[in-house]
């Protein structure tokens, strides 16, 4: 068992550096002007902008200090279920900053950006091979944007066949909120399908909803319980039999890499989250990259343009890459061509580095790590859908003999230097704690985390107030999260009120 030494750290109540503002102190020095001096027009001067006056060193220290408040995947274990906070290899930072990628502009003539286009073309091909789909767009900016794109494609497909009756999207109750949101934004009616006792789609409930008004089903597999649907092929067959299409939410593809291809299972369309599966850094709402793969019958509907070969090469001359317009395209989904440097170059690097064998190991280790943690926590926390999991699992944040809640357990973990797991999602698990260790963590880290969770369960019985008042070690204590979201204060410094008297 890990020996935890929890030191009480003095709380830093507020960043005090702004208090150092002193009239006339400056952090920049400009060279002597080599043009005549002119006064700024009065209309451009704002009297209500009393910014703090500081030296460069004060500003640097202020931001360094603030940066130490951040928890990141580079500073510790981050088992945030569904978000796949795996370590981001630093070589990706080098490649995405190569001058040829960094200093190109999307409006340059294609002859001058052949390297960039070759990378995008190759990435499209790799994603096709990994997923079993016939065609891929790299445009969408994130998973949710990929869903929106995919659902538009599904609707366009039905309409192109004169099938206008289809207005219903079926979505399991374990789904991520973006699934109903994307369908709702397109104006579809969302119909919830319950899960069965083993966490699969309830087949009878699905059959009862399948008719000629169904656009399709949005299915996350493995789902947000971390479980592979045991009847996935039957689920897909049922939807296809009523003329619907099946959308795969590919957020959890990291569990399947090199093992199962969603296209082979019969999915019609799926988004990839490059920022999860292929280790592109993310957090705090972005950046992301959500390419979409489609089966052959949907390829004509992809957003325009996709990268294609517009002139074949031969042994001496490389092919000429350019942009191609799919014949029945739903239109453009994003300005220019997706998140090129931030998402596509990093994902390309990650896939190239791992190769086919390496990607399979990613999935195997992600699944092994999750099952190891699940086994260590079994019996300590209730696990409502207790079977072999994939890359994550969901426990209940409840302890027998204590009234602490999932939120208290999550906050207490911060005192043990761990980022809390996702909590209160998926909605079908009471007091959910959704734990995704990822493949990049070693056994020592997993053991330290399991030991902390076990210790916290013990504390919940003996000293519940320790959990209810947690976190104790962080610069700020327990936040009122609802109020913080509703009444955003984006600036931590405001000028001192002048005493009117
Ligand atoms: C299962 C699932 N689907 C969809 C999404 C949406 O992806 P993004 O955050 O890239 O928009 C997420 C994000 O966490 C997810 O976990």
XYZ file of C-alpha atoms and ligand atoms in Angstrom:
517
model
C 0.000 0.000 0.000
C 1.210 3.502 -0.753
C 2.067 5.627 2.315
C 0.364 8.953 1.773
C 1.719 11.992 3.553
C -0.869 14.697 3.257
C 0.727 17.942 4.294
C -1.451 20.906 5.006
C -0.358 23.534 2.580
C -0.949 27.198 3.315
C -3.735 28.368 1.019
C -2.886 31.091 -1.432
C -6.051 33.072 -1.157
C -5.567 35.252 -4.218
C -2.797 36.070 -6.631
C -1.389 39.187 -5.013
C 0.948 40.307 -7.752
C -1.511 42.918 -9.051
C -1.240 44.679 -5.761
C 2.275 45.653 -6.869
C 0.993 48.088 -9.478
C 2.835 51.356 -9.144
C 2.241 54.511 -11.222
C 4.789 54.880 -14.017
C 6.270 51.371 -13.727
C 6.604 49.842 -17.190
C 7.459 46.453 -18.623
C 8.455 47.480 -22.136
C 10.872 49.970 -23.648
C 10.388 51.094 -27.211
C 13.235 52.170 -29.495
C 13.483 55.850 -30.361
C 10.821 56.705 -32.917
C 12.105 57.216 -36.465
C 8.865 58.883 -37.555
C 7.379 62.190 -36.324
C 5.544 61.857 -33.050
C 1.745 62.232 -33.213
C -0.827 62.347 -30.444
C -3.491 59.639 -30.403
C -6.972 60.970 -31.173
C -8.953 61.585 -27.957
C -11.630 59.169 -29.167
C -9.166 56.259 -28.940
C -8.140 56.951 -25.355
C -10.118 55.201 -22.671
C -10.136 56.624 -19.192
C -11.963 53.549 -17.901
C -9.067 51.186 -18.578
C -6.834 51.549 -15.555
C -4.493 48.619 -16.238
C -1.954 47.715 -13.566
C 1.481 49.222 -14.114
C 4.188 46.608 -13.649
C 7.729 45.678 -14.607
C 8.354 42.693 -16.902
C 9.556 40.559 -14.021
C 6.309 41.172 -12.098
C 4.260 40.061 -15.073
C 6.379 36.946 -15.661
C 6.127 35.973 -12.006
C 2.397 36.560 -12.024
C 1.809 34.194 -14.937
C 4.313 31.630 -13.687
C 2.504 31.677 -10.363
C -0.889 31.240 -12.021
C 0.442 28.384 -14.152
C 1.277 26.431 -11.007
C -2.449 26.363 -10.180
C -3.095 24.255 -13.254
C -3.308 20.501 -13.176
C -2.340 18.918 -16.443
C -1.627 15.557 -17.985
C 2.053 16.524 -17.844
C 1.857 17.055 -14.096
C -0.058 13.989 -12.987
C -2.553 11.169 -13.451
C -5.730 12.384 -15.161
C -8.324 9.576 -15.279
C -11.102 11.716 -16.744
C -13.442 9.123 -18.220
C -14.530 9.602 -21.826
C -12.027 12.444 -22.295
C -9.003 10.149 -22.799
C -6.405 12.373 -21.175
C -3.422 10.330 -22.292
C 0.116 11.640 -22.354
C 0.818 13.744 -25.451
C 4.194 12.737 -26.940
C 6.441 15.773 -27.248
C 7.684 14.816 -30.717
C 4.260 15.964 -31.982
C 5.143 19.457 -30.792
C 8.283 19.414 -32.945
C 6.550 18.206 -36.090
C 3.640 20.619 -35.911
C 6.137 23.464 -35.607
C 8.189 22.496 -38.659
C 8.435 25.695 -40.708
C 6.877 24.093 -43.795
C 3.719 23.359 -41.803
C 3.761 26.411 -39.589
C 4.322 29.154 -42.122
C 1.960 28.092 -44.895
C -1.355 29.764 -45.609
C -4.524 27.919 -46.671
C -4.971 30.271 -49.637
C -1.569 29.461 -51.156
C -1.626 27.861 -54.626
C -1.746 24.094 -54.236
C 1.582 23.660 -56.050
C 3.280 25.406 -53.120
C 1.712 23.262 -50.373
C 2.075 19.777 -51.808
C 3.723 18.511 -48.595
C 0.771 19.642 -46.484
C -1.723 18.117 -48.901
C 0.243 14.864 -49.025
C 0.080 14.701 -45.223
C -3.675 15.292 -45.244
C -4.231 12.756 -48.000
C -2.163 10.145 -46.174
C -3.985 10.825 -42.913
C -7.330 10.342 -44.694
C -6.030 7.008 -46.048
C -4.762 5.872 -42.632
C -8.028 6.767 -40.912
C -9.879 4.776 -43.588
C -7.627 1.778 -42.994
C -7.896 2.008 -39.192
C -11.688 2.332 -39.175
C -12.791 0.317 -42.207
C -14.582 3.246 -43.861
C -14.461 4.123 -47.554
C -13.893 7.883 -47.336
C -12.946 10.508 -44.745
C -13.266 14.275 -44.289
C -10.772 16.043 -42.059
C -12.812 19.235 -41.733
C -14.783 19.008 -38.477
C -13.267 20.918 -35.585
C -14.176 18.504 -32.770
C -16.193 15.406 -31.938
C -19.473 17.280 -31.577
C -18.860 19.045 -34.892
C -18.151 15.636 -36.453
C -21.492 14.379 -35.125
C -23.262 17.383 -36.622
C -21.525 16.699 -39.946
C -22.331 12.974 -39.830
C -25.990 13.508 -39.038
C -26.290 16.050 -41.882
C -24.818 13.395 -44.183
C -27.335 10.809 -42.949
C -30.219 13.198 -43.579
C -28.887 14.163 -47.021
C -28.651 10.468 -47.943
C -32.300 9.816 -47.081
C -33.445 12.954 -48.902
C -31.451 12.023 -52.001
C -33.573 8.859 -52.201
C -36.814 10.844 -51.902
C -37.226 9.509 -48.357
C -38.522 12.640 -46.576
C -40.488 10.908 -43.811
C -37.442 10.188 -41.656
C -37.242 12.635 -38.749
C -36.367 10.500 -35.707
C -32.894 9.827 -34.281
C -32.602 6.963 -31.802
C -30.043 7.492 -29.034
C -29.234 5.157 -26.113
C -29.634 6.583 -22.613
C -25.905 6.112 -21.945
C -24.933 8.518 -24.754
C -22.828 11.638 -24.402
C -24.926 14.810 -24.368
C -23.469 15.948 -27.680
C -25.350 13.130 -29.495
C -28.866 14.412 -28.770
C -27.588 17.984 -29.095
C -26.233 17.437 -32.626
C -29.424 15.708 -33.759
C -31.594 18.320 -32.073
C -29.708 21.154 -33.772
C -30.502 19.601 -37.131
C -34.178 19.576 -36.182
C -34.543 15.834 -35.625
C -36.709 14.346 -32.924
C -34.535 12.511 -30.392
C -35.898 9.223 -29.058
C -34.104 7.703 -26.075
C -33.434 3.953 -26.065
C -32.876 2.359 -22.635
C -29.917 0.132 -21.794
C -30.430 -3.416 -20.571
C -29.113 -4.834 -17.305
C -25.693 -5.589 -18.859
C -25.273 -2.082 -20.250
C -26.128 -3.005 -23.845
C -28.764 -1.357 -26.028
C -32.102 -2.918 -25.042
C -32.984 -4.847 -28.200
C -36.735 -5.011 -27.598
C -36.931 -1.273 -26.905
C -34.917 -0.627 -30.071
C -37.155 -2.823 -32.210
C -40.234 -1.051 -30.837
C -38.944 2.285 -32.164
C -37.662 1.152 -35.540
C -39.945 2.192 -38.387
C -39.833 4.195 -41.618
C -39.539 7.507 -39.745
C -36.101 6.658 -38.329
C -33.082 8.565 -39.698
C -30.834 6.281 -37.717
C -29.241 5.360 -34.423
C -26.283 7.095 -32.799
C -24.280 4.462 -30.986
C -21.120 4.849 -28.931
C -19.220 1.559 -28.879
C -17.629 0.911 -26.470
C -20.296 2.975 -24.788
C -19.850 5.490 -22.008
C -20.079 2.710 -19.422
C -16.843 1.459 -20.977
C -18.651 -1.623 -22.285
C -18.582 -3.201 -25.728
C -22.170 -3.795 -26.826
C -22.534 -7.566 -26.849
C -25.139 -7.409 -29.635
C -23.629 -4.653 -31.718
C -24.071 -6.454 -35.032
C -27.693 -7.256 -34.237
C -28.344 -3.655 -33.190
C -26.973 -2.440 -36.524
C -29.009 -5.032 -38.431
C -32.246 -3.988 -36.729
C -31.685 -0.337 -37.664
C -30.693 -1.169 -41.236
C -33.760 -3.365 -41.638
C -36.019 -0.380 -41.055
C -34.039 1.694 -43.553
C -32.120 3.706 -40.940
C -28.387 4.367 -40.824
C -26.056 3.815 -37.875
C -23.841 6.617 -36.644
C -20.823 5.553 -34.580
C -19.650 7.991 -31.935
C -15.947 7.221 -32.245
C -14.865 8.994 -29.051
C -13.864 5.623 -27.602
C -12.004 4.281 -30.628
C -8.839 4.095 -28.521
C -10.213 0.815 -27.123
C -10.536 -0.769 -30.567
C -7.450 0.332 -32.511
C -6.051 -2.534 -34.531
C -8.579 -4.975 -33.054
C -12.028 -4.149 -34.460
C -12.969 -1.790 -37.300
C -16.340 -0.043 -36.919
C -16.778 -0.022 -40.716
C -16.509 -3.829 -40.723
C -19.147 -4.054 -37.983
C -21.602 -2.277 -40.278
C -21.538 1.313 -38.999
C -22.345 3.755 -41.797
C -20.628 6.857 -40.474
C -18.400 7.734 -37.521
C -16.368 10.603 -36.167
C -12.863 10.242 -34.804
C -11.668 12.398 -31.923
C -8.053 12.941 -32.952
C -7.584 14.795 -29.680
C -8.390 11.653 -27.723
C -7.514 8.555 -29.699
C -4.407 9.982 -31.335
C -3.100 11.979 -28.376
C -3.591 15.483 -29.720
C -3.510 17.718 -26.622
C -6.862 19.023 -25.444
C -8.621 20.404 -22.427
C -10.356 23.542 -21.345
C -12.704 23.314 -24.302
C -10.249 22.885 -27.153
C -8.618 22.626 -29.578
C -10.004 19.519 -31.196
C -10.255 17.699 -34.457
C -13.158 15.449 -35.411
C -12.708 13.883 -38.873
C -15.639 11.821 -40.128
C -15.440 8.476 -41.918
C -18.267 7.139 -44.060
C -19.135 3.886 -45.807
C -19.110 3.832 -49.631
C -22.826 4.670 -50.011
C -22.281 7.967 -48.144
C -18.981 9.047 -49.725
C -20.636 11.382 -52.248
C -22.187 13.428 -49.449
C -18.976 14.360 -47.605
C -18.319 18.052 -46.992
C -16.363 19.740 -49.732
C -13.512 19.748 -50.424
C -11.656 16.552 -49.588
C -8.010 16.120 -50.440
C -7.479 13.946 -53.507
C -4.925 13.066 -56.163
C -5.709 15.265 -59.133
C -2.850 14.093 -61.335
C -1.314 10.646 -60.992
C 2.422 10.442 -60.495
C 4.835 7.851 -61.762
C 8.154 6.448 -60.630
C 9.850 9.802 -61.092
C 7.168 12.422 -60.525
C 5.070 12.422 -57.352
C 1.301 12.743 -57.727
C -0.280 16.186 -57.634
C -2.553 16.579 -54.631
C -5.452 18.993 -54.700
C -9.024 19.508 -53.579
C -11.930 17.416 -54.806
C -15.664 18.122 -54.569
C -17.810 15.096 -53.662
C -20.723 15.099 -56.158
C -23.613 15.338 -53.633
C -21.699 17.243 -50.971
C -23.530 18.681 -47.958
C -21.291 21.762 -48.380
C -18.442 23.166 -46.375
C -18.338 22.500 -42.624
C -15.390 24.672 -41.724
C -13.361 27.537 -43.058
C -10.345 26.139 -44.878
C -9.356 22.552 -44.127
C -9.747 21.668 -40.465
C -7.251 22.113 -37.638
C -4.196 21.445 -39.724
C -1.136 22.011 -37.517
C -2.798 21.652 -34.123
C -4.750 18.495 -34.930
C -3.849 16.837 -38.200
C -0.050 17.069 -38.098
C 0.066 15.850 -34.510
C -2.274 12.918 -35.224
C -0.294 12.014 -38.350
C 2.906 11.975 -36.271
C 1.305 9.814 -33.596
C 0.037 7.236 -36.108
C 3.327 7.211 -38.041
C 5.303 6.679 -34.834
C 3.165 3.798 -33.614
C 2.532 1.927 -36.845
C -0.124 -0.785 -37.010
C 1.414 -2.915 -34.265
C 1.894 0.049 -31.947
C -1.701 1.195 -32.357
C -2.956 -2.242 -31.419
C -0.792 -2.112 -28.297
C -2.337 1.257 -27.433
C -5.789 -0.366 -27.355
C -4.621 -3.488 -25.532
C -2.874 -1.527 -22.799
C -5.750 0.954 -22.426
C -8.114 -1.993 -21.850
C -5.685 -3.830 -19.567
C -5.136 -0.752 -17.400
C -8.858 -0.112 -17.006
C -9.545 -3.729 -16.074
C -6.692 -3.701 -13.560
C -8.114 -0.636 -11.807
C -11.618 -2.044 -11.942
C -10.389 -5.243 -10.295
C -8.580 -3.302 -7.548
C -11.637 -1.167 -6.756
C -14.204 -3.976 -6.971
C -15.738 -4.485 -3.541
C -14.637 -1.006 -2.405
C -17.003 0.968 -4.639
C -20.160 -0.494 -6.212
C -19.741 -1.221 -9.944
C -23.271 -1.429 -11.342
C -22.427 -2.967 -14.739
C -19.717 -5.292 -13.544
C -18.188 -7.165 -16.454
C -14.931 -7.066 -18.394
C -14.627 -3.441 -19.389
C -12.881 -1.803 -22.297
C -10.754 1.334 -21.822
C -12.798 2.737 -18.905
C -15.326 1.703 -16.289
C -17.958 3.381 -14.152
C -18.171 2.965 -10.391
C -20.647 4.514 -7.978
C -19.240 7.112 -5.629
C -21.037 5.626 -2.632
C -19.597 4.033 0.473
C -21.646 1.765 2.710
C -21.985 3.294 6.150
C -21.284 6.828 4.970
C -23.316 9.591 3.361
C -20.504 11.037 1.249
C -21.195 11.566 -2.440
C -19.265 11.098 -5.675
C -18.398 14.800 -5.649
C -16.788 14.508 -2.196
C -14.682 11.550 -3.320
C -13.649 13.403 -6.464
C -12.629 16.494 -4.486
C -10.716 14.455 -1.915
C -8.674 12.835 -4.696
C -7.217 16.277 -5.400
C -5.621 16.202 -1.935
C -3.831 13.036 -3.048
C -2.542 14.861 -6.156
C -4.840 13.146 -8.641
C -7.199 14.718 -11.111
C -10.706 13.473 -10.284
C -12.461 11.095 -12.668
C -15.475 12.328 -14.626
C -18.378 12.440 -12.231
C -22.181 12.319 -12.557
C -21.858 10.990 -16.131
C -23.132 8.751 -17.655
C -26.516 9.774 -16.310
C -27.758 6.193 -15.943
C -25.347 5.482 -13.077
C -26.204 6.888 -9.684
C -23.328 9.025 -8.291
C -21.178 8.000 -11.263
C -17.389 8.053 -11.176
C -16.142 7.309 -14.679
C -12.523 6.196 -14.604
C -10.314 6.053 -17.706
C -6.651 5.446 -16.864
C -5.438 5.337 -20.517
C -2.555 3.211 -21.747
C 0.156 5.732 -20.960
C 0.133 5.092 -17.200
C 2.319 2.485 -15.558
C 1.355 0.027 -12.845
C 2.912 2.133 -10.070
C 0.648 5.053 -10.923
C -2.407 2.816 -11.168
C -1.557 1.321 -7.769
C -1.057 4.733 -6.177
C -4.443 5.820 -7.523
C -6.170 2.614 -6.355
C -4.542 2.974 -2.912
C -5.795 6.571 -2.680
C -9.331 5.508 -3.657
C -9.256 2.745 -1.021
C -7.929 5.162 1.622
C -10.653 7.666 0.741
C -13.305 4.973 1.145
C -11.920 4.325 4.639
C -11.890 8.054 5.432
C -15.514 8.277 4.255
C -16.459 6.006 7.147
C -14.149 7.378 9.813
C -13.778 11.101 8.979
C -16.476 11.997 6.414
C -15.976 15.750 6.998
C -12.502 15.387 5.464
C -14.226 14.494 2.200
C -17.126 16.899 2.493
C -14.761 19.841 2.938
C -12.166 18.706 0.413
C -10.012 19.771 -1.332
C -7.720 20.965 1.439
C -4.390 21.195 -0.388
C -5.301 23.248 -3.437
C -4.859 27.038 -3.684
C -8.634 27.441 -3.629
C -11.035 25.288 -1.650
C -14.380 23.873 -2.766
C -15.968 26.086 -5.411
C -19.621 26.797 -5.958
C -19.417 25.326 -9.445
C -22.944 26.216 -10.522
C -22.507 29.849 -9.493
C -19.049 29.986 -11.056
C -20.525 28.854 -14.387
C -23.512 31.206 -14.207
C -21.679 34.290 -12.920
C -18.372 34.128 -14.717
C -15.644 36.371 -13.365
C -13.012 36.270 -16.054
C -10.723 38.886 -14.565
C -9.119 38.317 -11.182
C -7.979 41.935 -10.860
C -10.138 44.986 -10.684
C -8.831 48.473 -9.937
C -9.316 49.570 -6.368
C -12.502 51.513 -5.775
C -11.694 55.218 -5.337
C -12.931 56.646 -2.072
C -15.401 59.324 -3.191
C -15.260 61.214 0.108
C -18.587 9.759 -25.966
C -18.335 11.161 -26.448
N -18.939 11.590 -27.559
C -18.738 12.829 -28.050
C -17.904 13.716 -27.414
C -17.731 15.095 -27.975
O -16.426 15.301 -28.431
P -15.767 16.746 -28.442
O -15.534 17.128 -27.008
O -14.522 16.588 -29.216
O -16.737 17.683 -29.102
C -17.255 13.325 -26.233
C -16.386 14.260 -25.500
O -15.978 14.070 -24.389
C -17.465 12.011 -25.744
O -16.852 11.571 -24.652
